[in-house]
Amino acid sequence: MSGRIHTGDELTEDRVLTCDVCIVGSGAGGGVLGLELARRGLDVVMLEEGGYHTRRDFDGDELRAYTELYQEQGNRATADLSVGIFQGRTVGGGTTINWCASFRTPPEILARWRDVHGVKGLDTQALTPHWDWLEERLNIRDWPIERANRNNQILWEGLGKLGYSRGTVKRNVKNCAALGACGLGCPTDAKQSTLVTLIPEAVTLGMRLYSNVSARRLEMAGPRVAAVHADVLDPGTDRPTGKRLTVKAKVTAVCGGAINSAALLLRSGLTGRGQVGKRLYLHPVVVTNARFPERVEAYTGAPLTVYSRQFIDRGPGKLGWLIEVPPILPLLGAVTLSGFGPAHQDLMAGLPHANAVLSICLDGVHGDEGGTVALRGDDPSRLEVNYPLEPFHWEGFREALKVAARIQLAAGAELVLSPHSDPVLIREESDVAKLDDAPYAPLECRVLSAHQMGGCAMGGSPDSSVVDSTLRYWDADNLFVVDGSVFPTALGVNPMETIMGVARWGSQHVAAAVKA
Amino acid sequence: MLKRGLVGGALLALGGSGVLVLREGLVLPLPEEGLRVLGPREYATLQAVARRAFPPRAGWPDADTARVAFTADKLLARSAPSAAKEVRELLGLFDNALAGLLFTGHVTPFSRLAPEAQDAVLEDWRTSRLALRRSGYHALRTLVYSAYYAHPAAVAATGFVAPQGFHDPNAPVWREAKDSARTSGTEVTP
């Protein structure tokens, strides 16, 4: 069997495939798992709902990128639209369109998974050899402050002036030209996503990848997955062509990421004793935008290279946050900036002078139950994501906005705008208190998410988790979940490297199940 | 984009009946290329929203030049049919005179109101005590901003300059190694 990447337009008739392992999803989890299983000589079929897009498609056109490379054309959101969700949907998944930030899992998070959630055998010591390998294979290296763009330098300077901790971010790039287009797909293949690294290697070893193929349902035969039933999508319209792909595998690994993995299980009638789709964590983000007198050009250069975890732990019951900056491309900036009409035009006219600070909130570590994923009764192909925003969240958002505004003022901002629908304008320290009086409610203060975790949590009991400590679905013999959906909590850092490390660690269990 | 709730509730029941519903809205020439999702009235309503979002400004394309509603129609054509249907229903409600009467006290469809009155309606939706109306406002806002800033002239007006010389539309597409050979039986333990 020779490996190949297939696209939907090639699948002109129904097909039934057999293999050792069927992997659903090609992102950070699936990409790593596919290679590790192929390296073991296993016959692997990978299904990817998104298209096979490569550097020849990554032309910097924002609308095209969001339409073709993101879930729901970049418009995925909670049911009430109160949290916008950016998530990849293409070969390589989120690794194709993320901003390259690479962090190892904080030790305290792994300790919490062990102590609170009953996860066994997954600690820093167990993951270290996998991180070492990944960092070498994906060229994950520090991006020194001297190479930071002005957007990141502003954060660095503001943090320094206020005496806050600060660090530089490792990135998975090779010969990076720092174009600033990471979120649109890298046109030079500098980004070492699974699209250009692990997936080609796995295909060379025999893995068959089918893009534009949407897994709809797992067919169960007792405690085993008998088949994966999938619809072929037209690459041009993203609509089902009417052709079906059926994969009969010894083992199935669901790697669709938080939200989609839970949805596939639910569509298959697998509720995990009520746990599937529960405890979805979004790293909810609030953003302050600032105008600087000098040109910042936050749309060019390596997008995300400075961070601070100064406020990640504010004590029990207090939402903490990670601080980073985003690139500010025109369309992304337009839909995330507040205001309407001439006021919004004024903001957009000042785009070259704009800086933004992200406060990425660590959820799931204070007893908060996070969000839920469910199927819509009227259209099961669509999902319903809910993420209740409680006073606990709003208190954290409010304090995070104050800190971010102070950082920007310290770095020389002449104006800071809050993410409120009617933004709070902050020109000096005395204005920061205005944030206390601003409205904090869904759709009055914009909240975003670029990191999705949970929904198929790993844990020590089938009554409180979906998969066991080998990533196996508790109530099936040959079904695994290998992606960020298994995280029992959020992380407090960008999740890519954790997902990859867990996938590589977990590959041993998936491989063993083939021979069981 | 728009989820169940807004369209499933009593609000949208307003869109289906009543004399006021029949009050004619703005009529605009349809694009030569045709529309794939929006009907003529929905198209005109969305373009009316876009005209308030992007009033004439020196150096910037206006809403008509940027063809906001036309681009939005193309976006909706690629979204889930049920999502596109919800946006159509939302636009119907937005331009619905009966809804206008209940929400803001006017009986003229949104698309035919004077610009200042349209701004007031938009503000009323943005600040509504009903979360469902606020979500409707944000859905329309996101749609028109996404469509407008897809236009090259709008992007250029922001001062953004895309990096040149890095994208190769003819770059080779890798699908399989030409000398690929399956390595059966190889055990590799991480």
XYZ file of C-alpha atoms in Angstrom:
706
model
C 0.000 0.000 0.000
C 1.544 3.319 -1.013
C 0.822 6.523 0.798
C -0.825 9.464 -0.866
C -2.817 12.598 -0.145
C -6.228 12.403 -1.805
C -8.677 15.252 -2.294
C -12.448 15.212 -2.508
C -12.570 15.801 -6.252
C -10.799 12.491 -6.791
C -13.406 10.546 -4.873
C -16.009 10.092 -7.555
C -17.511 6.899 -6.231
C -18.246 5.362 -2.860
C -15.270 3.619 -1.318
C -14.646 1.209 1.499
C -11.153 1.097 2.942
C -9.588 -1.243 5.443
C -6.584 -0.449 7.576
C -5.004 -0.854 10.968
C -5.842 2.600 12.274
C -8.267 5.238 11.072
C -7.316 8.693 12.294
C -9.993 11.375 12.097
C -8.295 14.760 11.898
C -4.878 15.903 10.727
C -3.922 18.636 13.174
C -1.489 18.653 16.059
C -2.869 15.424 17.509
C -3.625 13.515 14.324
C -0.485 14.632 12.544
C 1.793 13.350 15.262
C -0.171 10.162 15.759
C -0.206 9.400 12.047
C 3.544 9.586 11.788
C 4.180 7.585 14.926
C 1.901 4.783 13.773
C 3.282 4.797 10.235
C 6.783 4.613 11.665
C 5.712 1.436 13.416
C 4.707 -0.038 10.070
C 1.009 0.239 10.674
C -1.420 0.827 7.847
C -2.973 4.217 8.572
C -5.871 6.040 6.919
C -6.354 9.676 7.916
C -9.530 11.648 7.251
C -9.538 15.431 7.167
C -12.710 17.470 6.789
C -10.863 20.495 5.476
C -9.117 20.806 2.157
C -5.552 20.135 1.129
C -4.203 23.659 0.935
C -0.535 24.325 0.396
C 1.832 27.259 0.005
C 0.526 27.827 -3.506
C -2.840 28.709 -1.931
C -1.413 30.850 0.871
C -1.495 34.154 -0.963
C -2.118 36.434 1.995
C -5.757 37.057 1.105
C -7.433 37.211 4.479
C -10.972 36.439 3.420
C -9.866 33.477 1.400
C -7.784 32.179 4.284
C -10.535 32.447 6.859
C -13.054 30.968 4.444
C -10.946 28.001 3.448
C -8.738 27.299 6.449
C -10.929 27.936 9.489
C -13.923 26.255 11.061
C -17.164 27.820 9.864
C -15.200 30.301 7.745
C -13.738 31.881 10.849
C -17.224 32.507 12.214
C -17.418 29.665 14.690
C -18.833 31.024 17.918
C -20.831 30.110 20.942
C -24.561 29.855 20.380
C -25.186 33.347 21.692
C -22.218 34.747 19.714
C -20.669 35.947 22.954
C -17.383 34.118 22.319
C -15.843 34.026 18.864
C -13.819 30.879 18.206
C -10.890 30.709 15.794
C -10.075 27.114 14.920
C -8.335 25.450 12.007
C -10.005 23.299 9.383
C -7.499 22.225 6.756
C -4.803 19.606 6.340
C -2.531 20.310 9.280
C -5.407 21.735 11.306
C -4.468 24.462 13.715
C -0.770 23.940 13.099
C -1.265 25.309 9.585
C -2.792 28.580 10.712
C -1.575 29.268 14.240
C 0.989 31.846 15.239
C 3.752 29.330 15.960
C 3.917 29.746 19.732
C 5.411 26.615 21.272
C 5.328 25.979 25.008
C 5.869 22.871 27.052
C 3.029 22.081 29.437
C 3.330 23.900 32.758
C 4.227 21.329 35.449
C 1.506 22.558 37.777
C -1.111 21.744 35.146
C 0.114 18.174 34.769
C 0.170 17.870 38.552
C -3.438 19.042 38.677
C -4.438 16.484 36.064
C -2.889 13.812 38.258
C -4.060 15.015 41.649
C -7.516 16.349 40.836
C -8.557 14.392 37.765
C -6.844 11.064 38.379
C -4.695 10.980 35.256
C -1.914 8.440 35.569
C 1.489 8.265 33.959
C 1.392 11.629 32.238
C 3.882 13.944 33.846
C 6.793 16.144 32.886
C 9.192 13.232 33.017
C 7.045 11.135 30.699
C 6.559 13.957 28.214
C 10.087 15.348 28.155
C 11.542 12.917 25.577
C 8.592 13.636 23.292
C 8.995 17.384 23.622
C 12.727 16.987 22.995
C 12.003 15.067 19.824
C 9.333 17.483 18.647
C 11.505 20.520 19.281
C 14.260 19.005 17.209
C 11.993 17.728 14.441
C 9.949 20.929 14.157
C 12.877 23.251 14.736
C 11.261 24.799 17.778
C 13.651 27.543 18.807
C 13.652 30.716 20.808
C 12.834 33.871 18.846
C 15.133 36.405 20.484
C 13.871 39.804 21.534
C 16.222 41.445 19.050
C 14.146 39.953 16.248
C 10.794 40.893 17.746
C 8.555 43.170 15.743
C 7.473 46.483 17.202
C 4.179 44.995 18.381
C 6.009 42.511 20.584
C 8.662 45.013 21.626
C 5.901 47.223 22.981
C 4.743 44.379 25.175
C 8.304 43.663 26.247
C 8.898 47.299 27.150
C 5.603 47.740 28.941
C 6.124 44.608 31.003
C 9.626 45.718 31.879
C 8.616 49.204 32.958
C 5.997 47.783 35.291
C 8.368 45.179 36.684
C 6.351 42.227 35.434
C 7.855 38.893 34.430
C 8.433 38.491 30.725
C 9.845 35.930 28.344
C 10.402 35.233 24.696
C 8.419 32.582 22.865
C 9.778 29.552 21.055
C 8.544 29.121 17.486
C 8.402 26.163 15.121
C 9.907 27.829 12.074
C 12.839 27.305 9.738
C 14.197 30.128 7.562
C 11.293 32.324 8.629
C 10.981 35.574 6.672
C 8.756 37.057 9.399
C 6.025 38.057 6.977
C 3.348 38.207 9.646
C 1.033 35.943 7.695
C 1.178 32.874 9.947
C -2.556 32.946 10.493
C -3.191 32.799 6.762
C -0.946 29.830 6.029
C 2.780 30.211 5.452
C 3.608 30.985 1.799
C 7.237 29.895 2.169
C 6.752 26.677 4.156
C 8.902 28.182 6.883
C 6.341 27.240 9.485
C 7.018 23.689 10.546
C 3.381 22.695 10.728
C 2.309 19.092 10.424
C 1.256 20.035 6.877
C 4.869 20.302 5.745
C 6.645 18.065 8.244
C 5.035 15.084 9.932
C 2.233 14.439 7.463
C 4.496 14.210 4.386
C 6.793 11.935 6.357
C 3.886 9.728 7.364
C 2.575 9.628 3.796
C 6.022 8.652 2.579
C 5.834 5.783 5.033
C 2.523 4.672 3.574
C -0.201 6.674 5.297
C -3.214 7.479 3.138
C -4.722 10.896 3.819
C -8.157 11.812 2.485
C -8.955 15.512 2.626
C -12.426 16.989 2.031
C -13.810 13.984 3.865
C -16.041 14.649 6.834
C -16.441 11.850 9.375
C -20.111 11.762 10.289
C -20.557 8.703 12.446
C -18.780 5.829 14.126
C -20.591 2.554 13.644
C -20.407 0.504 16.810
C -20.556 -3.269 17.125
C -20.825 -3.867 20.817
C -17.848 -2.278 22.548
C -15.910 -1.842 19.296
C -15.902 0.627 16.451
C -16.728 -1.353 13.337
C -16.503 1.452 10.791
C -16.129 5.168 10.294
C -18.721 6.585 7.924
C -17.768 9.787 6.155
C -19.163 12.149 3.535
C -17.024 13.363 0.668
C -17.103 17.151 0.282
C -16.721 19.155 -2.889
C -13.485 21.148 -2.449
C -15.019 24.101 -4.270
C -18.263 24.414 -2.362
C -17.587 22.433 0.805
C -20.914 20.690 0.241
C -21.349 16.897 0.350
C -21.037 15.359 -3.082
C -23.223 12.407 -2.157
C -20.268 10.045 -2.222
C -19.359 8.144 0.897
C -16.125 6.882 2.310
C -16.263 4.034 4.793
C -13.206 3.007 6.755
C -13.046 -0.306 8.538
C -10.109 -0.200 10.907
C -8.833 -2.300 13.745
C -8.519 0.863 15.810
C -10.025 4.315 15.426
C -8.447 7.487 16.805
C -10.561 10.622 16.921
C -8.326 13.674 16.527
C -10.787 16.353 15.428
C -9.838 18.762 18.163
C -11.921 20.094 20.999
C -15.488 20.655 19.800
C -15.386 18.434 16.697
C -14.209 15.291 18.478
C -16.999 15.567 20.997
C -19.466 16.198 18.195
C -18.418 13.070 16.301
C -18.849 10.942 19.394
C -22.256 12.456 20.083
C -23.387 11.890 16.493
C -22.375 8.273 17.013
C -24.457 7.918 20.127
C -21.402 7.820 22.355
C -22.132 10.033 25.301
C -19.462 8.797 27.661
C -22.033 8.406 30.422
C -22.960 12.024 29.932
C -19.402 13.339 29.934
C -18.878 13.833 26.192
C -19.104 17.493 25.296
C -18.742 18.650 28.874
C -15.924 20.712 30.339
C -14.971 22.513 27.178
C -12.312 25.118 27.919
C -11.651 28.037 25.617
C -8.872 30.108 27.146
C -11.267 33.062 26.839
C -9.439 36.125 25.583
C -10.099 39.819 26.031
C -8.150 42.320 23.951
C -7.156 45.909 24.507
C -6.250 47.878 21.416
C -3.917 50.840 21.598
C -2.747 53.622 19.332
C 0.891 54.590 19.408
C 2.445 57.754 18.015
C 4.958 55.736 16.014
C 4.242 53.134 13.370
C 3.840 49.700 14.939
C 2.810 47.756 11.835
C 1.538 44.885 13.931
C 0.660 43.030 10.746
C 4.264 42.343 9.835
C 7.031 40.387 11.534
C 6.793 37.262 13.654
C 3.339 37.640 15.202
C 3.757 36.336 18.724
C 7.193 36.297 20.340
C 6.830 37.784 23.835
C 4.729 36.574 26.740
C 4.153 37.063 30.431
C 2.637 34.699 32.981
C 2.824 37.319 35.715
C -0.902 37.026 36.367
C -1.496 33.358 35.588
C -2.053 32.508 39.257
C -4.091 35.035 41.209
C -5.005 32.598 43.916
C -7.971 30.308 44.502
C -11.167 31.333 42.773
C -9.538 34.066 40.716
C -9.229 33.772 36.958
C -5.602 34.224 35.913
C -4.265 35.000 32.481
C -1.358 34.765 30.061
C -0.326 37.936 28.227
C 0.671 37.986 24.550
C 0.109 40.143 21.462
C -1.648 39.241 18.185
C -0.953 40.298 14.631
C -3.420 42.933 13.473
C -4.257 42.248 9.850
C -6.953 44.460 8.314
C -9.874 42.044 8.259
C -9.033 40.450 11.578
C -8.632 43.892 13.093
C -11.870 45.138 11.586
C -14.063 42.410 13.016
C -12.424 42.455 16.443
C -12.230 46.214 16.920
C -15.273 47.820 18.477
C -17.240 50.674 17.021
C -19.297 51.240 13.918
C -19.389 53.715 11.072
C -17.042 56.721 11.156
C -15.660 55.838 14.589
C -14.623 52.438 13.331
C -13.235 53.968 10.158
C -11.029 56.201 12.294
C -9.648 53.153 14.051
C -8.961 51.364 10.807
C -7.280 54.447 9.343
C -4.830 54.209 12.219
C -4.062 50.532 11.666
C -0.305 51.018 11.151
C -0.137 52.625 14.611
C -2.166 49.954 16.374
C -0.993 47.532 19.013
C -3.127 44.978 20.820
C -2.592 43.009 23.997
C -4.248 39.654 24.562
C -5.225 38.463 28.010
C -5.626 34.702 27.614
C -7.504 33.413 30.622
C -6.759 30.058 32.206
C -10.051 28.261 32.737
C -10.828 24.929 34.318
C -8.535 25.141 37.319
C -10.880 26.770 39.808
C -13.717 24.304 39.738
C -15.268 26.097 36.786
C -17.030 23.647 34.525
C -16.339 25.459 31.263
C -18.587 25.074 28.274
C -20.457 22.378 26.440
C -20.664 20.937 22.951
C -24.003 19.591 21.764
C -25.686 18.738 18.485
C -28.347 20.990 17.087
C -31.668 19.282 16.852
C -32.647 21.053 13.641
C -29.360 20.460 11.847
C -27.134 17.753 13.342
C -24.319 18.716 10.983
C -24.002 21.919 12.969
C -22.906 22.198 16.542
C -24.081 24.155 19.494
C -21.310 25.419 21.687
C -22.209 27.103 24.925
C -19.826 28.760 27.308
C -21.563 30.465 30.228
C -19.726 33.590 31.267
C -20.083 33.953 35.012
C -19.170 36.801 37.384
C -15.970 34.831 38.003
C -15.000 35.366 34.362
C -16.011 38.992 34.175
C -13.997 39.860 37.276
C -10.947 38.324 35.668
C -11.581 40.026 32.335
C -11.966 43.399 34.033
C -8.727 43.068 35.964
C -6.917 41.753 32.912
C -8.044 44.744 30.864
C -6.695 47.092 33.516
C -3.313 45.390 33.489
C -3.161 45.362 29.698
C -4.053 49.041 29.503
C -1.340 49.897 31.995
C 1.205 47.902 30.017
C 0.295 49.778 26.856
C 0.366 53.163 28.576
C 3.740 52.324 30.101
C 5.037 51.515 26.637
C 3.914 54.899 25.318
C 0.363 54.409 24.036
C -1.502 57.623 23.454
C -4.891 55.892 23.545
C -6.126 52.486 24.715
C -9.546 51.113 23.801
C -11.318 48.383 25.689
C -13.142 45.576 23.848
C -16.540 46.845 24.893
C -19.186 47.352 22.302
C -18.945 51.013 23.300
C -15.221 51.071 24.032
C -13.766 52.683 27.118
C -11.158 55.245 26.063
C -8.045 55.374 28.218
C -5.423 58.071 27.735
C -3.726 58.075 31.121
C -3.553 56.110 34.323
C -6.473 57.925 35.879
C -8.685 56.664 33.065
C -8.025 53.000 33.882
C -10.598 53.122 36.666
C -13.254 53.732 34.024
C -12.993 50.037 33.278
C -14.672 49.355 36.624
C -17.814 51.103 35.427
C -17.974 49.511 31.981
C -20.634 46.885 31.244
C -19.512 43.284 31.598
C -22.041 41.025 29.931
C -22.250 38.822 26.839
C -22.020 40.860 23.636
C -21.256 44.040 25.544
C -17.626 43.113 26.049
C -16.055 41.100 23.231
C -14.545 37.740 24.173
C -12.584 35.532 21.802
C -10.951 32.120 21.794
C -8.076 30.785 19.742
C -7.372 27.754 21.945
C -9.979 25.075 22.461
C -9.464 22.264 24.945
C -11.561 19.642 26.674
C -14.876 18.118 25.761
C -13.552 14.544 25.929
C -11.655 14.823 29.164
C -9.096 12.301 30.309
C -9.362 11.119 33.900
C -9.321 8.391 36.438
C -12.992 7.422 36.403
C -15.559 6.737 33.680
C -18.055 8.667 35.746
C -16.126 11.879 35.452
C -14.156 11.567 32.225
C -14.434 10.331 28.640
C -11.089 8.618 28.108
C -8.790 6.797 30.488
C -5.117 7.479 31.088
C -4.204 5.694 27.866
C -6.555 7.971 25.849
C -8.939 5.059 25.290
C -12.661 5.770 25.362
C -13.806 4.182 28.591
C -16.586 2.105 27.071
C -14.965 0.902 23.853
C -12.036 -1.386 23.189
C -10.635 0.113 20.011
C -11.514 3.791 20.209
C -9.076 6.504 21.250
C -9.238 10.281 21.406
C -5.918 11.955 20.703
C -6.102 15.726 20.658
C -6.660 18.730 22.898
C -10.144 17.565 23.735
C -8.729 15.114 26.264
C -7.257 17.866 28.435
C -9.025 17.883 31.806
C -8.346 21.621 32.119
C -6.950 24.414 30.013
C -3.204 25.019 30.126
C -2.400 28.672 30.536
C -0.055 28.490 27.544
C -0.624 28.017 23.823
C -1.626 24.351 23.477
C 0.078 23.093 20.293
C 3.147 21.538 21.865
C 1.143 19.940 24.659
C -1.239 18.360 22.154
C 1.686 17.071 20.130
C 3.507 15.753 23.168
C 0.447 13.975 24.493
C -0.214 12.501 21.038
C 3.300 11.153 20.704
C 3.185 9.786 24.240
C -0.227 8.257 23.577
C 0.774 6.686 20.270
C 2.202 3.718 22.174
C -1.247 2.901 23.531
C -2.949 3.234 20.155
C -0.337 1.027 18.522
C -0.680 -1.579 21.237
C -4.429 -1.738 20.690
C -3.913 -2.754 17.058
C -2.202 -5.895 18.212
C -4.576 -6.567 21.084
C -22.793 32.708 12.397
C -26.188 33.074 13.869
C -27.441 30.336 16.080
C -30.663 28.878 17.175
C -32.509 31.107 19.577
C -32.761 34.300 17.696
C -34.500 32.648 14.809
C -36.410 30.177 16.879
C -37.999 32.703 19.158
C -40.968 34.924 19.073
C -38.999 37.711 17.469
C -38.865 36.047 14.133
C -42.514 35.240 14.230
C -42.828 38.899 13.391
C -41.310 38.223 10.022
C -44.068 36.033 8.814
C -47.302 37.899 8.991
C -48.990 41.237 9.392
C -49.817 44.156 7.173
C -46.779 46.128 8.232
C -44.559 43.328 7.044
C -45.687 44.078 3.531
C -44.366 47.628 3.593
C -41.898 47.854 0.811
C -38.233 48.158 1.650
C -35.363 49.574 -0.330
C -35.049 48.309 -3.878
C -31.584 48.104 -5.372
C -30.388 46.883 -8.769
C -29.227 43.328 -8.368
C -25.668 42.378 -9.235
C -25.143 41.215 -12.803
C -23.596 38.022 -11.490
C -26.781 37.193 -9.611
C -27.272 36.266 -5.978
C -26.823 32.811 -4.546
C -28.388 33.111 -1.116
C -29.932 36.495 -0.489
C -33.214 37.601 -1.949
C -33.560 41.112 -3.417
C -34.949 42.623 -0.250
C -32.384 40.956 1.982
C -29.661 42.112 -0.358
C -30.899 45.685 -0.186
C -31.253 45.571 3.588
C -27.737 44.328 4.046
C -26.391 46.936 1.679
C -28.281 49.581 3.643
C -26.516 48.411 6.801
C -23.209 48.538 4.944
C -23.840 52.110 3.805
C -24.069 53.145 7.442
C -20.984 51.139 8.348
C -18.931 52.629 5.518
C -20.136 56.129 4.716
C -18.209 58.063 2.072
C -14.726 58.970 3.238
C -11.875 60.378 1.206
C -9.479 57.688 0.118
C -11.776 54.838 1.096
C -14.207 52.874 -1.058
C -17.795 53.336 -0.013
C -20.120 50.410 0.613
C -21.414 50.370 -2.952
C -17.951 50.467 -4.485
C -16.865 47.641 -2.218
C -20.018 45.677 -3.125
C -20.454 44.611 0.459
C -23.774 42.781 0.168
C -22.635 40.978 -2.968
C -19.483 39.729 -1.255
C -21.521 38.777 1.794
C -23.797 36.731 -0.443
C -20.776 34.808 -1.692
C -19.694 34.159 1.888
C -23.121 32.931 2.842
C -23.178 30.598 -0.132
C -20.275 28.688 1.378
C -21.674 28.511 4.880
C -24.039 25.850 6.138
C -27.444 26.236 4.457
C -29.167 26.470 7.811
C -26.798 29.250 8.884
C -27.436 31.166 5.677
C -31.145 30.757 6.212
C -30.837 32.269 9.663
C -29.078 35.307 8.283
C -31.845 35.747 5.723
C -34.404 35.572 8.504
C -32.465 38.053 10.560
C -32.352 40.494 7.669
C -36.068 40.017 7.232
C -36.645 40.897 10.850
C -34.265 43.820 10.666
C -36.196 45.408 7.834
C -39.569 44.411 9.185
C -41.819 47.393 9.846
C -43.801 45.617 12.523
C -40.619 44.794 14.391
C -39.559 48.395 13.926
C -42.788 49.562 15.435
C -42.376 47.321 18.445
C -38.716 48.009 19.012
C -38.238 51.621 18.026
C -41.665 53.063 17.302
C -41.303 53.587 13.569
C -43.211 51.825 10.838
C -40.834 52.472 7.980
C -38.618 49.548 7.024
C -35.021 50.036 8.124
C -33.737 50.158 4.591
C -35.939 53.152 3.750
C -35.237 55.184 6.864
C -33.152 58.347 6.758
C -29.484 57.730 7.557
C -29.729 59.196 11.045
C -32.733 57.036 11.825
C -30.892 53.979 10.541
C -28.013 54.791 12.877
C -30.484 54.976 15.728
C -31.932 51.583 14.849
C -28.495 50.022 14.714
C -27.628 51.569 18.046
C -30.885 50.287 19.463
C -30.040 46.757 18.418
C -26.479 47.073 19.745
C -27.601 48.242 23.154
C -30.797 46.234 23.408
C -31.639 44.621 26.719
C -32.479 41.529 24.708
C -29.306 39.496 24.177
C -30.939 38.040 21.087
C -31.083 41.444 19.423
C -27.509 42.208 20.431
C -26.410 38.931 18.861
C -28.300 39.878 15.693
C -26.478 43.189 15.583
C -23.114 41.493 15.988
C -23.915 38.912 13.328
C -24.724 41.589 10.760
C -21.795 43.715 11.838
C -19.350 40.850 11.438
C -20.768 40.008 8.045
C -20.470 43.506 6.595
C -17.011 44.122 8.033
C -15.745 40.802 6.715
C -17.118 41.579 3.277
C -15.892 45.181 3.162
C -12.331 44.439 4.216
C -12.102 41.746 1.600
C -11.996 44.536 -0.985
C -8.437 45.447 -2.036
C -9.140 49.166 -1.954
C -10.403 48.965 1.612
C -7.342 47.007 2.656
C -5.064 49.504 0.943
C -6.818 52.421 2.632
C -5.792 51.098 6.040
C -2.142 51.527 5.118
C -1.529 47.812 5.120
C 1.017 46.695 2.570
C 1.169 42.984 1.911
C 4.599 41.413 1.613
C 5.467 40.836 -2.009
C 7.507 38.211 -3.763
C 6.998 35.343 -1.347
C 3.889 33.661 -2.666
C 4.326 31.294 -5.589
C 0.995 30.194 -7.085
C 2.845 27.587 -9.099
C 4.723 26.034 -6.219
C 4.754 22.263 -6.570
C 2.045 20.423 -4.693
C 3.350 17.435 -2.820
C 1.033 14.464 -2.609
C 3.329 11.493 -2.368
C 6.992 10.688 -2.417
C 7.982 9.501 -5.861
C 10.222 6.865 -4.363
C 7.948 6.064 -1.460
C 8.276 2.543 -0.217
C 6.269 1.237 2.633
C 8.450 0.186 5.532
C 6.449 -2.709 6.829
C 7.339 -4.192 10.118
C 9.497 -1.340 11.321
C 9.152 -0.887 15.058
C 10.010 2.528 16.373
C 9.462 3.241 19.998
C 9.453 6.884 20.998
